[in-house]
Amino acid sequence: LFRWLWKNYQYVLAFHFAIQEVNKDTHLLPNLSLGFQFYNAIPSDQFTLWNTLYWLSGKNEMIPNYTCQTQEKLVAVIAGTTSAFSAEIGTLLELYGTPQLSYGPFDPMLNDKDQFPSLYQMATSDGFLAHGMISLLLHFGWTWIALFVSDDMKGEWFLRDIKAEMVKKGLCVAFEVKLPATKRMFASTDITFMTRLSVSSANVHILYGDVRSLIHVDIVGQFFLTTGKVWVMAAKWDIVVYETYHMLHSLHGGFSFSPHRGEIPGLKHFLKTVNPSKYPEDFYFSKLWLHIFNCLPDGSFCGKIGLCPPNASFEFFPGNIDMMTISDSSYFIYNAVYALAHVLHKMLLEKVDILSSGDSSQPMLLPWQLHPPLRKIQFTNNAGDDISFHETRDHMAHYDIQNIGNFPVGLQLLIKIGEFSSKSPHDQALVISKEMIEWPIAFKETPQSVCSQSCGPGFMKIPQEGKPVCCYSCTFCPERYISNQTDADQCIQCAEHEYPNSERNRCLSKLVTFLAFEDSLGMALTCMALCCSVITAAVLGVFVKHRHTPIVKANNRSLSYILLISLLLCFLCSLLFIGRPQTATCILQQIMFGLVFTVAVSTVLAKTITVILAFKVTKPGRTTRQLLISSVSNSVIPICSLIQLIFCGIWLGTSPPFIDRDAHAEHGHIIIVCNKGSVTAFYCVLGYLGFLALASFTVAFLARNLPDTFNEAKFLTFSMVVFCSVWVTFLPVYHSTKGKIMVAVEVFSILASSAGLLGCIFAPKCYIILIRPERNSLKDFNNRKCSKGS
């Protein structure tokens, strides 16, 4: 049972039109007309061989290797709806050296000149077809693709090319199907085939292969409608789709890649006006007209069978047999006729190997003589396209991308919606008009075809073990990392001076900050330092004013002055830690801190030694005792300070403090701090202060119970307890903080320890001097001494 594919009759009409144009052209084959014969290529190996042998023999009987033709000698064949058909007849034609111009889709196998030296393909190589299809997939973001290819060498070559290109571009094959070359109606495998197709998570299917293989999909699609898939296929769609009237075809909304071609002038007008009466000897033309209109025009081969109206034409054919849309094969047939015409014209002009058949006006050419000029032929057709068989034509490709529309009542349309050119720059190779696209009925907008949903900005892909690279999960970028694109393989680390926003899709510039005087914390510490400095200065003024009173003169008045001045400097040096760090302030703040506190603590040590010596040295004379006490007290401070100065000198000489940027302590900020340089030197300075404080505490603790009215050993002991407590607490707190808070902790420790010394040592004396002045006299001192003696 054979089914007529009436749309293929357009090939005959294109052939008629080309022959008619050549015969009318006064510059091409002048005074000579091209003749031709038609043979219907029934899709059967048996009929193919029969027809070829009938044609070669020239009679109704097949006589291999013999021809009965005398007057009519055909020199070339234009054939090849399928690659298999061209290969089958090419074997016989090669015996006679007869050129065959194939108008079917390009097949690499037919391009083998060792096997088919007499075969010429009008179609150019589809080596760039895989690149064009991949560009289309990337344009719409389709990464999960099913492949349907014919089970032959042509399909294998395409499968190899497109899979290699998909790997390069990060696309994945959901599954692949090899289509058989033959199709048996209602085969048991149809249900399995369509079930797999319907349940597949891939919404985009690439279809490629020989026509006979593609019919498998087309026939099955008629009985198992699948409207939720986008088909992307090569040219020859018009051959594949049967003339059916079912509601919506499965291929509706798909895409077809067709070699770019210009519009042949006059061909559409010819199709609108042609009818069977112009070619009465063509039985197939009349049969087609009768099939569609149920009538025949006057003068046709079959006579008067229901005369047609005068306006009947191909323009009014039903949509399922679209004769007005020029197919690729029709265009190739047109070019094949002109190629042969140009070759014959050239040969006749050069009079190469012309043999006469008895009539000098009708020179005869042998088929094998056409091969040399055919290989070199090069011309521009009436559509403006360059035609040749040179190998360089396959080094570039230009495809028209058409959208397939198969609407109710068999209305079929191919609408050009874009182009792909291998000559264009990489980012301009594909041009698509999205607004013109008609998608499959299952989709309201651009469909998706992915194994996993895209990871948006701020996320990165995590491959799933044992699955293709297109199947992955998404994870949020870690701290300090971002991703600013969809489906990022890796997150990008922000620069040191930047930090990620909350969505992790942008790096923002960090704000430069430091413990400034304008900050609330900096302002509070500054006020504390200034207040304590004013209080210290006031206490010093009180002591200077009452310098002749017993309580001031007790325990060495000079040491009290030195201690107050050093405490004043301690409060003021804390201001060096506040404000924008500079190189000078970074060095000064540590050196001043170490030296001033050393003077203060060594002064306390000297005062405690003074107390002990004042009570222990009793045998020598008073003058000698005072000299001894003064000598020891005056030597403690410079000796202790000199040792600390040596530590500071080593610190500055090896690794001095410097300005540093802390980009990680506080989110979104770069904190400018003073790096201490040598941490060992810093802790040596701090450790030495701790040693002096511990020594002062020990000595003061031993002298706390010595009897005297103005004995300050108890106050010195308590002040050292406060001092040591502050700095022992400072160490763990200092190491647990960062940035501005670390600086603030150090400043607070300086203020707290200094205030502890000031309050514990001088607050009781100021109380007596200012509130109880009656107790600050020798008379009161003697009365209390007498009362104690009693």
GROMACS .gro file of N, CA, C and O in nm, residues 22-111:
model
  360
   22VAL      N    1   1.536   2.817  -1.876
   22VAL     CA    2   1.657   2.792  -1.954
   22VAL      C    3   1.627   2.798  -2.104
   22VAL      O    4   1.700   2.859  -2.182
   23ASN      N    5   1.516   2.737  -2.143
   23ASN     CA    6   1.481   2.735  -2.285
   23ASN      C    7   1.442   2.871  -2.340
   23ASN      O    8   1.449   2.896  -2.460
   24LYS      N    9   1.400   2.962  -2.248
   24LYS     CA   10   1.366   3.097  -2.291
   24LYS      C   11   1.486   3.190  -2.289
   24LYS      O   12   1.482   3.299  -2.348
   25ASP      N   13   1.594   3.149  -2.221
   25ASP     CA   14   1.711   3.235  -2.206
   25ASP      C   15   1.790   3.237  -2.338
   25ASP      O   16   1.838   3.133  -2.385
   26THR      N   17   1.805   3.354  -2.395
   26THR     CA   18   1.876   3.366  -2.524
   26THR      C   19   2.027   3.360  -2.509
   26THR      O   20   2.099   3.345  -2.608
   27HIS      N   21   2.075   3.372  -2.386
   27HIS     CA   22   2.220   3.370  -2.363
   27HIS      C   23   2.268   3.234  -2.316
   27HIS      O   24   2.389   3.208  -2.318
   28LEU      N   25   2.178   3.149  -2.271
   28LEU     CA   26   2.214   3.017  -2.221
   28LEU      C   27   2.159   2.911  -2.316
   28LEU      O   28   2.037   2.902  -2.335
   29LEU      N   29   2.248   2.834  -2.376
   29LEU     CA   30   2.210   2.734  -2.475
   29LEU      C   31   2.122   2.795  -2.586
   29LEU      O   32   2.007   2.754  -2.607
   30PRO      N   33   2.172   2.894  -2.655
   30PRO     CA   34   2.091   2.956  -2.763
   30PRO      C   35   2.065   2.857  -2.875
   30PRO      O   36   2.148   2.772  -2.908
   31ASN      N   37   1.948   2.866  -2.930
   31ASN     CA   38   1.906   2.779  -3.041
   31ASN      C   39   1.905   2.632  -3.003
   31ASN      O   40   1.922   2.544  -3.088
   32LEU      N   41   1.891   2.607  -2.872
   32LEU     CA   42   1.891   2.469  -2.825
   32LEU      C   43   1.795   2.456  -2.708
   32LEU      O   44   1.790   2.544  -2.621
   33SER      N   45   1.714   2.349  -2.708
   33SER     CA   46   1.618   2.328  -2.599
   33SER      C   47   1.657   2.204  -2.519
   33SER      O   48   1.704   2.105  -2.576
   34LEU      N   49   1.634   2.215  -2.390
   34LEU     CA   50   1.659   2.100  -2.302
   34LEU      C   51   1.539   2.007  -2.303
   34LEU      O   52   1.424   2.051  -2.290
   35GLY      N   53   1.565   1.879  -2.319
   35GLY     CA   54   1.459   1.780  -2.307
   35GLY      C   55   1.474   1.703  -2.177
   35GLY      O   56   1.577   1.708  -2.110
   36PHE      N   57   1.369   1.630  -2.140
   36PHE     CA   58   1.372   1.561  -2.011
   36PHE      C   59   1.273   1.446  -2.011
   36PHE      O   60   1.184   1.435  -2.095
   37GLN      N   61   1.289   1.358  -1.912
   37GLN     CA   62   1.197   1.250  -1.883
   37GLN      C   63   1.172   1.246  -1.733
   37GLN      O   64   1.262   1.276  -1.653
   38PHE      N   65   1.046   1.208  -1.694
   38PHE     CA   66   1.011   1.195  -1.553
   38PHE      C   67   0.998   1.048  -1.517
   38PHE      O   68   0.943   0.967  -1.593
   39TYR      N   69   1.046   1.014  -1.396
   39TYR     CA   70   1.024   0.881  -1.340
   39TYR      C   71   0.981   0.899  -1.195
   39TYR      O   72   1.045   0.974  -1.120
   40ASN      N   73   0.875   0.832  -1.158
   40ASN     CA   74   0.827   0.839  -1.019
   40ASN      C   75   0.910   0.746  -0.932
   40ASN      O   76   0.920   0.626  -0.957
   41ALA      N   77   0.971   0.801  -0.829
   41ALA     CA   78   1.059   0.723  -0.741
   41ALA      C   79   0.977   0.663  -0.628
   41ALA      O   80   0.956   0.725  -0.524
   42ILE      N   81   0.926   0.544  -0.651
   42ILE     CA   82   0.850   0.474  -0.546
   42ILE      C   83   0.948   0.423  -0.441
   42ILE      O   84   1.052   0.365  -0.475
   43PRO      N   85   0.920   0.445  -0.312
   43PRO     CA   86   1.014   0.405  -0.206
   43PRO      C   87   1.023   0.254  -0.189
   43PRO      O   88   0.972   0.196  -0.094
   44SER      N   89   1.088   0.191  -0.283
   44SER     CA   90   1.106   0.046  -0.278
   44SER      C   91   1.234   0.013  -0.353
   44SER      O   92   1.257   0.063  -0.464
   45ASP      N   93   1.318  -0.070  -0.293
   45ASP     CA   94   1.444  -0.107  -0.359
   45ASP      C   95   1.418  -0.176  -0.493
   45ASP      O   96   1.488  -0.152  -0.591
   46GLN      N   97   1.314  -0.258  -0.498
   46GLN     CA   98   1.283  -0.331  -0.621
   46GLN      C   99   1.243  -0.235  -0.733
   46GLN      O  100   1.295  -0.241  -0.845
   47PHE      N  101   1.151  -0.141  -0.702
   47PHE     CA  102   1.105  -0.046  -0.803
   47PHE      C  103   1.217   0.049  -0.844
   47PHE      O  104   1.223   0.094  -0.959
   48THR      N  105   1.303   0.082  -0.749
   48THR     CA  106   1.415   0.171  -0.782
   48THR      C  107   1.505   0.109  -0.887
   48THR      O  108   1.543   0.173  -0.987
   49LEU      N  109   1.540  -0.016  -0.869
   49LEU     CA  110   1.625  -0.085  -0.967
   49LEU      C  111   1.552  -0.103  -1.100
   49LEU      O  112   1.612  -0.088  -1.209
   50TRP      N  113   1.425  -0.137  -1.095
   50TRP     CA  114   1.348  -0.153  -1.218
   50TRP      C  115   1.348  -0.024  -1.300
   50TRP      O  116   1.377  -0.024  -1.420
   51ASN      N  117   1.312   0.085  -1.236
   51ASN     CA  118   1.304   0.213  -1.306
   51ASN      C  119   1.439   0.252  -1.368
   51ASN      O  120   1.445   0.303  -1.481
   52THR      N  121   1.546   0.228  -1.291
   52THR     CA  122   1.678   0.264  -1.343
   52THR      C  123   1.714   0.180  -1.465
   52THR      O  124   1.766   0.232  -1.566
   53LEU      N  125   1.687   0.050  -1.460
   53LEU     CA  126   1.718  -0.036  -1.573
   53LEU      C  127   1.630  -0.005  -1.693
   53LEU      O  128   1.675  -0.010  -1.807
   54TYR      N  129   1.503   0.025  -1.669
   54TYR     CA  130   1.414   0.065  -1.780
   54TYR      C  131   1.470   0.188  -1.850
   54TYR      O  132   1.472   0.198  -1.974
   55TRP      N  133   1.513   0.285  -1.769
   55TRP     CA  134   1.565   0.410  -1.827
   55TRP      C  135   1.694   0.388  -1.905
   55TRP      O  136   1.714   0.439  -2.014
   56LEU      N  137   1.784   0.305  -1.847
   56LEU     CA  138   1.912   0.279  -1.914
   56LEU      C  139   1.893   0.197  -2.043
   56LEU      O  140   1.965   0.218  -2.141
   57SER      N  141   1.795   0.104  -2.041
   57SER     CA  142   1.772   0.021  -2.160
   57SER      C  143   1.700   0.098  -2.270
   57SER      O  144   1.722   0.075  -2.389
   58GLY      N  145   1.610   0.187  -2.230
   58GLY     CA  146   1.539   0.267  -2.329
   58GLY      C  147   1.419   0.197  -2.388
   58GLY      O  148   1.356   0.247  -2.481
   59LYS      N  149   1.383   0.077  -2.337
   59LYS     CA  150   1.268   0.003  -2.388
   59LYS      C  151   1.184  -0.042  -2.268
   59LYS      O  152   1.219  -0.022  -2.152
   60ASN      N  153   1.072  -0.108  -2.301
   60ASN     CA  154   0.985  -0.158  -2.195
   60ASN      C  155   1.042  -0.282  -2.128
   60ASN      O  156   0.992  -0.327  -2.025
   61GLU      N  157   1.141  -0.342  -2.191
   61GLU     CA  158   1.205  -0.458  -2.132
   61GLU      C  159   1.344  -0.418  -2.080
   61GLU      O  160   1.414  -0.340  -2.140
   62MET      N  161   1.378  -0.479  -1.964
   62MET     CA  162   1.508  -0.448  -1.905
   62MET      C  163   1.616  -0.533  -1.974
   62MET      O  164   1.610  -0.657  -1.972
   63ILE      N  165   1.712  -0.467  -2.036
   63ILE     CA  166   1.822  -0.536  -2.102
   63ILE      C  167   1.951  -0.477  -2.044
   63ILE      O  168   1.998  -0.372  -2.089
   64PRO      N  169   2.006  -0.539  -1.938
   64PRO     CA  170   2.126  -0.484  -1.875
   64PRO      C  171   2.241  -0.468  -1.972
   64PRO      O  172   2.261  -0.550  -2.063
   65ASN      N  173   2.316  -0.360  -1.957
   65ASN     CA  174   2.436  -0.330  -2.036
   65ASN      C  175   2.406  -0.313  -2.184
   65ASN      O  176   2.489  -0.339  -2.270
   66TYR      N  177   2.281  -0.270  -2.213
   66TYR     CA  178   2.245  -0.249  -2.353
   66TYR      C  179   2.140  -0.139  -2.359
   66TYR      O  180   2.052  -0.130  -2.273
   67THR      N  181   2.149  -0.051  -2.456
   67THR     CA  182   2.053   0.055  -2.472
   67THR      C  183   1.995   0.053  -2.612
   67THR      O  184   2.066   0.033  -2.711
   68CYS      N  185   1.864   0.070  -2.622
   68CYS     CA  186   1.793   0.072  -2.750
   68CYS      C  187   1.767   0.214  -2.797
   68CYS      O  188   1.700   0.234  -2.899
   69GLN      N  189   1.811   0.316  -2.721
   69GLN     CA  190   1.784   0.454  -2.756
   69GLN      C  191   1.878   0.497  -2.870
   69GLN      O  192   1.998   0.473  -2.864
   70THR      N  193   1.821   0.558  -2.968
   70THR     CA  194   1.901   0.609  -3.080
   70THR      C  195   1.889   0.761  -3.095
   70THR      O  196   1.989   0.832  -3.103
   71GLN      N  197   1.766   0.811  -3.098
   71GLN     CA  198   1.746   0.955  -3.114
   71GLN      C  199   1.756   1.029  -2.980
   71GLN      O  200   1.807   1.140  -2.976
   72GLU      N  201   1.703   0.972  -2.875
   72GLU     CA  202   1.701   1.038  -2.744
   72GLU      C  203   1.815   0.983  -2.659
   72GLU      O  204   1.819   0.863  -2.630
   73LYS      N  205   1.906   1.069  -2.622
   73LYS     CA  206   2.019   1.027  -2.539
   73LYS      C  207   2.028   1.120  -2.419
   73LYS      O  208   2.064   1.238  -2.433
   74LEU      N  209   1.990   1.070  -2.301
   74LEU     CA  210   1.996   1.149  -2.179
   74LEU      C  211   2.137   1.144  -2.122
   74LEU      O  212   2.200   1.038  -2.117
   75VAL      N  213   2.189   1.261  -2.080
   75VAL     CA  214   2.329   1.270  -2.037
   75VAL      C  215   2.345   1.286  -1.886
   75VAL      O  216   2.457   1.280  -1.836
   76ALA      N  217   2.237   1.311  -1.809
   76ALA     CA  218   2.250   1.330  -1.665
   76ALA      C  219   2.118   1.297  -1.597
   76ALA      O  220   2.012   1.293  -1.662
   77VAL      N  221   2.127   1.272  -1.466
   77VAL     CA  222   2.010   1.237  -1.386
   77VAL      C  223   2.003   1.332  -1.268
   77VAL      O  224   2.104   1.356  -1.199
   78ILE      N  225   1.884   1.386  -1.243
   78ILE     CA  226   1.857   1.465  -1.122
   78ILE      C  227   1.765   1.380  -1.035
   78ILE      O  228   1.651   1.353  -1.074
   79ALA      N  229   1.814   1.334  -0.923
   79ALA     CA  230   1.738   1.238  -0.842
   79ALA      C  231   1.781   1.250  -0.696
   79ALA      O  232   1.868   1.329  -0.661
   80GLY      N  233   1.716   1.169  -0.614
   80GLY     CA  234   1.767   1.157  -0.476
   80GLY      C  235   1.680   1.214  -0.368
   80GLY      O  236   1.725   1.300  -0.293
   81THR      N  237   1.553   1.172  -0.359
   81THR     CA  238   1.471   1.215  -0.245
   81THR      C  239   1.534   1.171  -0.114
   81THR      O  240   1.532   1.244  -0.015
   82THR      N  241   1.593   1.051  -0.116
   82THR     CA  242   1.662   1.000   0.002
   82THR      C  243   1.804   0.963  -0.037
   82THR      O  244   1.836   0.938  -0.154
   83SER      N  245   1.891   0.955   0.064
   83SER     CA  246   2.030   0.916   0.039
   83SER      C  247   2.039   0.773  -0.010
   83SER      O  248   2.121   0.740  -0.096
   84ALA      N  249   1.953   0.686   0.044
   84ALA     CA  250   1.955   0.546   0.002
   84ALA      C  251   1.918   0.532  -0.145
   84ALA      O  252   1.979   0.453  -0.219
   85PHE      N  253   1.821   0.611  -0.189
   85PHE     CA  254   1.780   0.607  -0.330
   85PHE      C  255   1.896   0.650  -0.420
   85PHE      O  256   1.925   0.586  -0.523
   86SER      N  257   1.964   0.759  -0.382
   86SER     CA  258   2.077   0.806  -0.463
   86SER      C  259   2.188   0.703  -0.467
   86SER      O  260   2.253   0.683  -0.571
   87ALA      N  261   2.214   0.638  -0.354
   87ALA     CA  262   2.320   0.537  -0.350
   87ALA      C  263   2.284   0.416  -0.436
   87ALA      O  264   2.370   0.359  -0.505
   88GLU      N  265   2.155   0.376  -0.433
   88GLU     CA  266   2.112   0.257  -0.507
   88GLU      C  267   2.124   0.277  -0.658
   88GLU      O  268   2.180   0.194  -0.731
   89ILE      N  269   2.074   0.390  -0.708
   89ILE     CA  270   2.082   0.412  -0.853
   89ILE      C  271   2.222   0.455  -0.895
   89ILE      O  272   2.262   0.437  -1.009
   90GLY      N  273   2.296   0.513  -0.797
   90GLY     CA  274   2.432   0.557  -0.830
   90GLY      C  275   2.522   0.443  -0.867
   90GLY      O  276   2.613   0.458  -0.951
   91THR      N  277   2.500   0.325  -0.810
   91THR     CA  278   2.582   0.208  -0.843
   91THR      C  279   2.565   0.169  -0.990
   91THR      O  280   2.662   0.137  -1.059
   92LEU      N  281   2.440   0.174  -1.038
   92LEU     CA  282   2.415   0.141  -1.179
   92LEU      C  283   2.461   0.253  -1.271
   92LEU      O  284   2.520   0.228  -1.378
   93LEU      N  285   2.437   0.379  -1.234
   93LEU     CA  286   2.474   0.491  -1.319
   93LEU      C  287   2.626   0.501  -1.335
   93LEU      O  288   2.675   0.546  -1.440
   94GLU      N  289   2.698   0.457  -1.233
   94GLU     CA  290   2.844   0.464  -1.239
   94GLU      C  291   2.901   0.374  -1.349
   94GLU      O  292   3.006   0.402  -1.406
   95LEU      N  293   2.827   0.266  -1.381
   95LEU     CA  294   2.872   0.176  -1.487
   95LEU      C  295   2.879   0.250  -1.623
   95LEU      O  296   2.958   0.216  -1.710
   96TYR      N  297   2.792   0.350  -1.639
   96TYR     CA  298   2.786   0.425  -1.764
   96TYR      C  299   2.854   0.562  -1.752
   96TYR      O  300   2.856   0.638  -1.848
   97GLY      N  301   2.902   0.596  -1.631
   97GLY     CA  302   2.963   0.727  -1.611
   97GLY      C  303   2.864   0.839  -1.616
   97GLY      O  304   2.899   0.953  -1.647
   98THR      N  305   2.737   0.811  -1.589
   98THR     CA  306   2.632   0.913  -1.598
   98THR      C  307   2.631   0.998  -1.471
   98THR      O  308   2.618   0.945  -1.360
   99PRO      N  309   2.641   1.129  -1.482
   99PRO     CA  310   2.637   1.215  -1.364
   99PRO      C  311   2.499   1.211  -1.297
   99PRO      O  312   2.396   1.210  -1.365
  100GLN      N  313   2.500   1.205  -1.166
  100GLN     CA  314   2.377   1.213  -1.087
  100GLN      C  315   2.385   1.335  -0.996
  100GLN      O  316   2.475   1.345  -0.912
  101LEU      N  317   2.292   1.428  -1.011
  101LEU     CA  318   2.284   1.545  -0.924
  101LEU      C  319   2.174   1.519  -0.821
  101LEU      O  320   2.056   1.512  -0.856
  102SER      N  321   2.216   1.505  -0.694
  102SER     CA  322   2.121   1.470  -0.588
  102SER      C  323   2.065   1.595  -0.523
  102SER      O  324   2.140   1.685  -0.483
  103TYR      N  325   1.933   1.602  -0.515
  103TYR     CA  326   1.868   1.717  -0.452
  103TYR      C  327   1.820   1.686  -0.310
  103TYR      O  328   1.749   1.765  -0.248
  104GLY      N  329   1.859   1.569  -0.259
  104GLY     CA  330   1.821   1.533  -0.123
  104GLY      C  331   1.910   1.600  -0.020
  104GLY      O  332   2.001   1.677  -0.054
  105PRO      N  333   1.887   1.572   0.108
  105PRO     CA  334   1.971   1.631   0.213
  105PRO      C  335   2.113   1.579   0.204
  105PRO      O  336   2.138   1.468   0.156
  106PHE      N  337   2.207   1.657   0.249
  106PHE     CA  338   2.348   1.620   0.239
  106PHE      C  339   2.375   1.494   0.322
  106PHE      O  340   2.328   1.481   0.435
  107ASP      N  341   2.452   1.404   0.263
  107ASP     CA  342   2.491   1.281   0.331
  107ASP      C  343   2.641   1.264   0.313
  107ASP      O  344   2.691   1.257   0.200
  108PRO      N  345   2.718   1.257   0.424
  108PRO     CA  346   2.864   1.242   0.412
  108PRO      C  347   2.904   1.116   0.335
  108PRO      O  348   3.008   1.115   0.269
  109MET      N  349   2.823   1.011   0.344
  109MET     CA  350   2.855   0.887   0.274
  109MET      C  351   2.856   0.908   0.123
  109MET      O  352   2.942   0.855   0.052
  110LEU      N  353   2.761   0.987   0.073
  110LEU     CA  354   2.754   1.012  -0.072
  110LEU      C  355   2.866   1.104  -0.119
  110LEU      O  356   2.889   1.116  -0.240
  111ASN      N  357   2.934   1.169  -0.025
  111ASN     CA  358   3.043   1.260  -0.061
  111ASN      C  359   3.174   1.186  -0.083
  111ASN      O  360   3.276   1.249  -0.114
   0.00000   0.00000   0.00000
